[in-house]
Amino acid sequence: MSTNGDSVIVYTLYVSGTACRRPDGTFAGVKDNGDGALVFDIHEQTLTTLHSIEVIIKHASGDRSGLESIIDATVFLTNMNAHYDGMNAVWNELYPDAETAPARTVIGVRELPSAKMIIEIKCIAVVTVEHQVGA
């Protein structure tokens, strides 16, 4: 507690691997081109994945925190050459200042749990759960 009596309670939130799977079980950013081959949109998959993470953080913090509370993220991509630039463009739109952006590691992986996923993100966030003034 500070000398003026204010206190802040924060929790460390560990968000496990999250991807572009929607609540209804479908996947964002992937379409069948008609011959059985899948066509991917890394921008849409990245945005959907980050939105899902934001929902988790907001729920855990009672809407007190969002993506700004992420302090570390690990991004898994199934094809670094094809998808890194698109993922990075979305990331840089959300975090334009490298000095305040969360630490991030990007890892190329052979596959993810579904062939419809080309990105998965896990992260650590520090969320405010209570702020008492003059406590």
mmCIF file with all atom_site columns, C-alpha atoms in Angstrom:
data_model
loop_
_atom_site.group_PDB
_atom_site.id
_atom_site.type_symbol
_atom_site.label_atom_id
_atom_site.label_alt_id
_atom_site.label_comp_id
_atom_site.label_asym_id
_atom_site.label_entity_id
_atom_site.label_seq_id
_atom_site.pdbx_PDB_ins_code
_atom_site.Cartn_x
_atom_site.Cartn_y
_atom_site.Cartn_z
_atom_site.occupancy
_atom_site.B_iso_or_equiv
_atom_site.pdbx_formal_charge
_atom_site.auth_seq_id
_atom_site.auth_comp_id
_atom_site.auth_asym_id
_atom_site.auth_atom_id
_atom_site.pdbx_PDB_model_num
ATOM 1   C CA . MET A 1 1   ? 0.000   0.000   0.000   1.00 0.00 ? 1   MET A CA 1
ATOM 2   C CA . SER A 1 2   ? 1.298   3.449   -0.833  1.00 0.00 ? 2   SER A CA 1
ATOM 3   C CA . THR A 1 3   ? 1.713   6.199   1.774   1.00 0.00 ? 3   THR A CA 1
ATOM 4   C CA . ASN A 1 4   ? -1.465  7.908   0.511   1.00 0.00 ? 4   ASN A CA 1
ATOM 5   C CA . GLY A 1 5   ? -3.511  4.777   1.167   1.00 0.00 ? 5   GLY A CA 1
ATOM 6   C CA . ASP A 1 6   ? -4.115  3.719   -2.446  1.00 0.00 ? 6   ASP A CA 1
ATOM 7   C CA . SER A 1 7   ? -3.762  0.065   -3.329  1.00 0.00 ? 7   SER A CA 1
ATOM 8   C CA . VAL A 1 8   ? -3.875  -1.880  -6.558  1.00 0.00 ? 8   VAL A CA 1
ATOM 9   C CA . ILE A 1 9   ? -4.333  -5.623  -6.818  1.00 0.00 ? 9   ILE A CA 1
ATOM 10  C CA . VAL A 1 10  ? -3.081  -7.257  -10.012 1.00 0.00 ? 10  VAL A CA 1
ATOM 11  C CA . TYR A 1 11  ? -2.999  -10.844 -11.182 1.00 0.00 ? 11  TYR A CA 1
ATOM 12  C CA . THR A 1 12  ? -0.722  -12.508 -13.661 1.00 0.00 ? 12  THR A CA 1
ATOM 13  C CA . LEU A 1 13  ? -2.848  -14.183 -16.313 1.00 0.00 ? 13  LEU A CA 1
ATOM 14  C CA . TYR A 1 14  ? -1.399  -17.003 -18.402 1.00 0.00 ? 14  TYR A CA 1
ATOM 15  C CA . VAL A 1 15  ? -3.384  -17.394 -21.632 1.00 0.00 ? 15  VAL A CA 1
ATOM 16  C CA . SER A 1 16  ? -2.742  -20.769 -23.240 1.00 0.00 ? 16  SER A CA 1
ATOM 17  C CA . GLY A 1 17  ? -2.501  -21.294 -26.984 1.00 0.00 ? 17  GLY A CA 1
ATOM 18  C CA . THR A 1 18  ? -5.352  -19.432 -28.658 1.00 0.00 ? 18  THR A CA 1
ATOM 19  C CA . ALA A 1 19  ? -6.218  -19.447 -32.350 1.00 0.00 ? 19  ALA A CA 1
ATOM 20  C CA . CYS A 1 20  ? -8.842  -18.363 -34.870 1.00 0.00 ? 20  CYS A CA 1
ATOM 21  C CA . ARG A 1 21  ? -11.497 -20.884 -33.858 1.00 0.00 ? 21  ARG A CA 1
ATOM 22  C CA . ARG A 1 22  ? -14.838 -19.174 -33.317 1.00 0.00 ? 22  ARG A CA 1
ATOM 23  C CA . PRO A 1 23  ? -17.308 -20.117 -30.559 1.00 0.00 ? 23  PRO A CA 1
ATOM 24  C CA . ASP A 1 24  ? -19.434 -21.991 -33.127 1.00 0.00 ? 24  ASP A CA 1
ATOM 25  C CA . GLY A 1 25  ? -16.477 -24.229 -34.032 1.00 0.00 ? 25  GLY A CA 1
ATOM 26  C CA . THR A 1 26  ? -15.712 -22.638 -37.407 1.00 0.00 ? 26  THR A CA 1
ATOM 27  C CA . PHE A 1 27  ? -12.370 -21.035 -38.214 1.00 0.00 ? 27  PHE A CA 1
ATOM 28  C CA . ALA A 1 28  ? -11.797 -17.441 -39.314 1.00 0.00 ? 28  ALA A CA 1
ATOM 29  C CA . GLY A 1 29  ? -9.437  -16.661 -42.162 1.00 0.00 ? 29  GLY A CA 1
ATOM 30  C CA . VAL A 1 30  ? -9.680  -19.936 -44.059 1.00 0.00 ? 30  VAL A CA 1
ATOM 31  C CA . LYS A 1 31  ? -11.714 -20.896 -47.109 1.00 0.00 ? 31  LYS A CA 1
ATOM 32  C CA . ASP A 1 32  ? -11.961 -23.977 -49.294 1.00 0.00 ? 32  ASP A CA 1
ATOM 33  C CA . ASN A 1 33  ? -11.117 -22.943 -52.864 1.00 0.00 ? 33  ASN A CA 1
ATOM 34  C CA . GLY A 1 34  ? -13.460 -25.580 -54.297 1.00 0.00 ? 34  GLY A CA 1
ATOM 35  C CA . ASP A 1 35  ? -10.970 -28.337 -55.041 1.00 0.00 ? 35  ASP A CA 1
ATOM 36  C CA . GLY A 1 36  ? -10.301 -29.184 -51.395 1.00 0.00 ? 36  GLY A CA 1
ATOM 37  C CA . ALA A 1 37  ? -7.277  -26.911 -50.993 1.00 0.00 ? 37  ALA A CA 1
ATOM 38  C CA . LEU A 1 38  ? -7.445  -24.331 -48.215 1.00 0.00 ? 38  LEU A CA 1
ATOM 39  C CA . VAL A 1 39  ? -6.791  -20.628 -48.788 1.00 0.00 ? 39  VAL A CA 1
ATOM 40  C CA . PHE A 1 40  ? -5.623  -18.686 -45.736 1.00 0.00 ? 40  PHE A CA 1
ATOM 41  C CA . ASP A 1 41  ? -5.886  -15.039 -44.694 1.00 0.00 ? 41  ASP A CA 1
ATOM 42  C CA . ILE A 1 42  ? -3.180  -14.405 -42.086 1.00 0.00 ? 42  ILE A CA 1
ATOM 43  C CA . HIS A 1 43  ? -4.550  -10.930 -41.332 1.00 0.00 ? 43  HIS A CA 1
ATOM 44  C CA . GLU A 1 44  ? -7.985  -12.289 -40.434 1.00 0.00 ? 44  GLU A CA 1
ATOM 45  C CA . GLN A 1 45  ? -6.566  -15.219 -38.466 1.00 0.00 ? 45  GLN A CA 1
ATOM 46  C CA . THR A 1 46  ? -4.253  -12.907 -36.503 1.00 0.00 ? 46  THR A CA 1
ATOM 47  C CA . LEU A 1 47  ? -7.012  -10.381 -35.735 1.00 0.00 ? 47  LEU A CA 1
ATOM 48  C CA . THR A 1 48  ? -9.439  -13.118 -34.681 1.00 0.00 ? 48  THR A CA 1
ATOM 49  C CA . THR A 1 49  ? -6.822  -14.759 -32.471 1.00 0.00 ? 49  THR A CA 1
ATOM 50  C CA . LEU A 1 50  ? -5.973  -11.474 -30.754 1.00 0.00 ? 50  LEU A CA 1
ATOM 51  C CA . HIS A 1 51  ? -9.677  -10.665 -30.348 1.00 0.00 ? 51  HIS A CA 1
ATOM 52  C CA . SER A 1 52  ? -10.187 -14.027 -28.624 1.00 0.00 ? 52  SER A CA 1
ATOM 53  C CA . ILE A 1 53  ? -7.277  -13.264 -26.300 1.00 0.00 ? 53  ILE A CA 1
ATOM 54  C CA . GLU A 1 54  ? -8.757  -9.842  -25.547 1.00 0.00 ? 54  GLU A CA 1
ATOM 55  C CA . VAL A 1 55  ? -12.094 -11.457 -24.622 1.00 0.00 ? 55  VAL A CA 1
ATOM 56  C CA . ILE A 1 56  ? -10.275 -13.802 -22.220 1.00 0.00 ? 56  ILE A CA 1
ATOM 57  C CA . ILE A 1 57  ? -8.354  -10.932 -20.598 1.00 0.00 ? 57  ILE A CA 1
ATOM 58  C CA . LYS A 1 58  ? -11.446 -8.723  -20.283 1.00 0.00 ? 58  LYS A CA 1
ATOM 59  C CA . HIS A 1 59  ? -13.427 -11.571 -18.716 1.00 0.00 ? 59  HIS A CA 1
ATOM 60  C CA . ALA A 1 60  ? -10.640 -12.389 -16.250 1.00 0.00 ? 60  ALA A CA 1
ATOM 61  C CA . SER A 1 61  ? -10.205 -8.737  -15.254 1.00 0.00 ? 61  SER A CA 1
ATOM 62  C CA . GLY A 1 62  ? -13.864 -7.717  -15.098 1.00 0.00 ? 62  GLY A CA 1
ATOM 63  C CA . ASP A 1 63  ? -13.344 -5.487  -18.159 1.00 0.00 ? 63  ASP A CA 1
ATOM 64  C CA . ARG A 1 64  ? -10.511 -3.584  -16.435 1.00 0.00 ? 64  ARG A CA 1
ATOM 65  C CA . SER A 1 65  ? -7.774  -4.773  -18.827 1.00 0.00 ? 65  SER A CA 1
ATOM 66  C CA . GLY A 1 66  ? -7.364  -5.705  -22.472 1.00 0.00 ? 66  GLY A CA 1
ATOM 67  C CA . LEU A 1 67  ? -4.591  -6.354  -24.970 1.00 0.00 ? 67  LEU A CA 1
ATOM 68  C CA . GLU A 1 68  ? -2.559  -3.503  -23.468 1.00 0.00 ? 68  GLU A CA 1
ATOM 69  C CA . SER A 1 69  ? -1.977  -5.684  -20.400 1.00 0.00 ? 69  SER A CA 1
ATOM 70  C CA . ILE A 1 70  ? -0.004  -8.326  -22.323 1.00 0.00 ? 70  ILE A CA 1
ATOM 71  C CA . ILE A 1 71  ? 3.631   -8.321  -21.242 1.00 0.00 ? 71  ILE A CA 1
ATOM 72  C CA . ASP A 1 72  ? 4.897   -11.338 -23.208 1.00 0.00 ? 72  ASP A CA 1
ATOM 73  C CA . ALA A 1 73  ? 3.593   -13.303 -26.196 1.00 0.00 ? 73  ALA A CA 1
ATOM 74  C CA . THR A 1 74  ? 4.698   -16.352 -28.131 1.00 0.00 ? 74  THR A CA 1
ATOM 75  C CA . VAL A 1 75  ? 3.379   -16.613 -31.682 1.00 0.00 ? 75  VAL A CA 1
ATOM 76  C CA . PHE A 1 76  ? 3.432   -19.929 -33.532 1.00 0.00 ? 76  PHE A CA 1
ATOM 77  C CA . LEU A 1 77  ? 3.252   -19.822 -37.350 1.00 0.00 ? 77  LEU A CA 1
ATOM 78  C CA . THR A 1 78  ? 3.047   -22.822 -39.666 1.00 0.00 ? 78  THR A CA 1
ATOM 79  C CA . ASN A 1 79  ? 4.848   -20.996 -42.500 1.00 0.00 ? 79  ASN A CA 1
ATOM 80  C CA . MET A 1 80  ? 7.200   -18.198 -41.501 1.00 0.00 ? 80  MET A CA 1
ATOM 81  C CA . ASN A 1 81  ? 8.012   -17.205 -45.097 1.00 0.00 ? 81  ASN A CA 1
ATOM 82  C CA . ALA A 1 82  ? 4.382   -16.906 -46.172 1.00 0.00 ? 82  ALA A CA 1
ATOM 83  C CA . HIS A 1 83  ? 2.788   -15.526 -43.009 1.00 0.00 ? 83  HIS A CA 1
ATOM 84  C CA . TYR A 1 84  ? 5.286   -13.594 -40.871 1.00 0.00 ? 84  TYR A CA 1
ATOM 85  C CA . ASP A 1 85  ? 4.883   -10.255 -42.659 1.00 0.00 ? 85  ASP A CA 1
ATOM 86  C CA . GLY A 1 86  ? 1.073   -10.380 -42.525 1.00 0.00 ? 86  GLY A CA 1
ATOM 87  C CA . MET A 1 87  ? 1.031   -11.318 -38.841 1.00 0.00 ? 87  MET A CA 1
ATOM 88  C CA . ASN A 1 88  ? 3.623   -8.651  -38.075 1.00 0.00 ? 88  ASN A CA 1
ATOM 89  C CA . ALA A 1 89  ? 1.600   -5.968  -39.895 1.00 0.00 ? 89  ALA A CA 1
ATOM 90  C CA . VAL A 1 90  ? -1.443  -6.699  -37.709 1.00 0.00 ? 90  VAL A CA 1
ATOM 91  C CA . TRP A 1 91  ? 0.746   -6.791  -34.578 1.00 0.00 ? 91  TRP A CA 1
ATOM 92  C CA . ASN A 1 92  ? 2.315   -3.424  -35.430 1.00 0.00 ? 92  ASN A CA 1
ATOM 93  C CA . GLU A 1 93  ? -1.121  -1.855  -35.976 1.00 0.00 ? 93  GLU A CA 1
ATOM 94  C CA . LEU A 1 94  ? -2.103  -2.885  -32.436 1.00 0.00 ? 94  LEU A CA 1
ATOM 95  C CA . TYR A 1 95  ? 1.277   -2.056  -30.919 1.00 0.00 ? 95  TYR A CA 1
ATOM 96  C CA . PRO A 1 96  ? 2.774   0.778   -33.013 1.00 0.00 ? 96  PRO A CA 1
ATOM 97  C CA . ASP A 1 97  ? 5.356   1.750   -30.378 1.00 0.00 ? 97  ASP A CA 1
ATOM 98  C CA . ALA A 1 98  ? 8.044   -0.922  -30.032 1.00 0.00 ? 98  ALA A CA 1
ATOM 99  C CA . GLU A 1 99  ? 9.105   0.502   -26.657 1.00 0.00 ? 99  GLU A CA 1
ATOM 100 C CA . THR A 1 100 ? 5.713   -0.155  -25.056 1.00 0.00 ? 100 THR A CA 1
ATOM 101 C CA . ALA A 1 101 ? 4.748   -3.275  -27.024 1.00 0.00 ? 101 ALA A CA 1
ATOM 102 C CA . PRO A 1 102 ? 4.909   -6.606  -25.213 1.00 0.00 ? 102 PRO A CA 1
ATOM 103 C CA . ALA A 1 103 ? 7.944   -8.817  -25.620 1.00 0.00 ? 103 ALA A CA 1
ATOM 104 C CA . ARG A 1 104 ? 7.272   -11.262 -28.448 1.00 0.00 ? 104 ARG A CA 1
ATOM 105 C CA . THR A 1 105 ? 8.804   -14.448 -29.781 1.00 0.00 ? 105 THR A CA 1
ATOM 106 C CA . VAL A 1 106 ? 7.727   -15.894 -33.129 1.00 0.00 ? 106 VAL A CA 1
ATOM 107 C CA . ILE A 1 107 ? 8.346   -19.588 -33.736 1.00 0.00 ? 107 ILE A CA 1
ATOM 108 C CA . GLY A 1 108 ? 7.876   -21.546 -36.940 1.00 0.00 ? 108 GLY A CA 1
ATOM 109 C CA . VAL A 1 109 ? 6.148   -24.865 -36.317 1.00 0.00 ? 109 VAL A CA 1
ATOM 110 C CA . ARG A 1 110 ? 5.414   -27.831 -38.536 1.00 0.00 ? 110 ARG A CA 1
ATOM 111 C CA . GLU A 1 111 ? 1.710   -27.943 -37.727 1.00 0.00 ? 111 GLU A CA 1
ATOM 112 C CA . LEU A 1 112 ? -0.971  -26.797 -35.300 1.00 0.00 ? 112 LEU A CA 1
ATOM 113 C CA . PRO A 1 113 ? -3.915  -28.787 -33.866 1.00 0.00 ? 113 PRO A CA 1
ATOM 114 C CA . SER A 1 114 ? -6.098  -28.111 -36.932 1.00 0.00 ? 114 SER A CA 1
ATOM 115 C CA . ALA A 1 115 ? -5.112  -27.856 -40.593 1.00 0.00 ? 115 ALA A CA 1
ATOM 116 C CA . LYS A 1 116 ? -7.346  -24.742 -40.676 1.00 0.00 ? 116 LYS A CA 1
ATOM 117 C CA . MET A 1 117 ? -5.027  -22.876 -38.292 1.00 0.00 ? 117 MET A CA 1
ATOM 118 C CA . ILE A 1 118 ? -1.859  -21.124 -39.443 1.00 0.00 ? 118 ILE A CA 1
ATOM 119 C CA . ILE A 1 119 ? -1.290  -19.095 -36.263 1.00 0.00 ? 119 ILE A CA 1
ATOM 120 C CA . GLU A 1 120 ? -1.590  -19.695 -32.531 1.00 0.00 ? 120 GLU A CA 1
ATOM 121 C CA . ILE A 1 121 ? -0.662  -17.267 -29.754 1.00 0.00 ? 121 ILE A CA 1
ATOM 122 C CA . LYS A 1 122 ? -0.039  -17.790 -26.056 1.00 0.00 ? 122 LYS A CA 1
ATOM 123 C CA . CYS A 1 123 ? 0.683   -14.895 -23.755 1.00 0.00 ? 123 CYS A CA 1
ATOM 124 C CA . ILE A 1 124 ? 1.149   -13.547 -20.262 1.00 0.00 ? 124 ILE A CA 1
ATOM 125 C CA . ALA A 1 125 ? -0.819  -10.510 -19.108 1.00 0.00 ? 125 ALA A CA 1
ATOM 126 C CA . VAL A 1 126 ? -0.810  -8.523  -15.886 1.00 0.00 ? 126 VAL A CA 1
ATOM 127 C CA . VAL A 1 127 ? -4.392  -7.505  -15.169 1.00 0.00 ? 127 VAL A CA 1
ATOM 128 C CA . THR A 1 128 ? -5.786  -5.081  -12.620 1.00 0.00 ? 128 THR A CA 1
ATOM 129 C CA . VAL A 1 129 ? -8.542  -6.656  -10.560 1.00 0.00 ? 129 VAL A CA 1
ATOM 130 C CA . GLU A 1 130 ? -9.018  -4.056  -7.859  1.00 0.00 ? 130 GLU A CA 1
ATOM 131 C CA . HIS A 1 131 ? -7.993  -0.455  -7.232  1.00 0.00 ? 131 HIS A CA 1
ATOM 132 C CA . GLN A 1 132 ? -8.837  1.079   -3.891  1.00 0.00 ? 132 GLN A CA 1
ATOM 133 C CA . VAL A 1 133 ? -8.264  4.784   -3.339  1.00 0.00 ? 133 VAL A CA 1
ATOM 134 C CA . GLY A 1 134 ? -7.498  5.801   0.208   1.00 0.00 ? 134 GLY A CA 1
ATOM 135 C CA . ALA A 1 135 ? -7.938  2.285   1.522   1.00 0.00 ? 135 ALA A CA 1
#
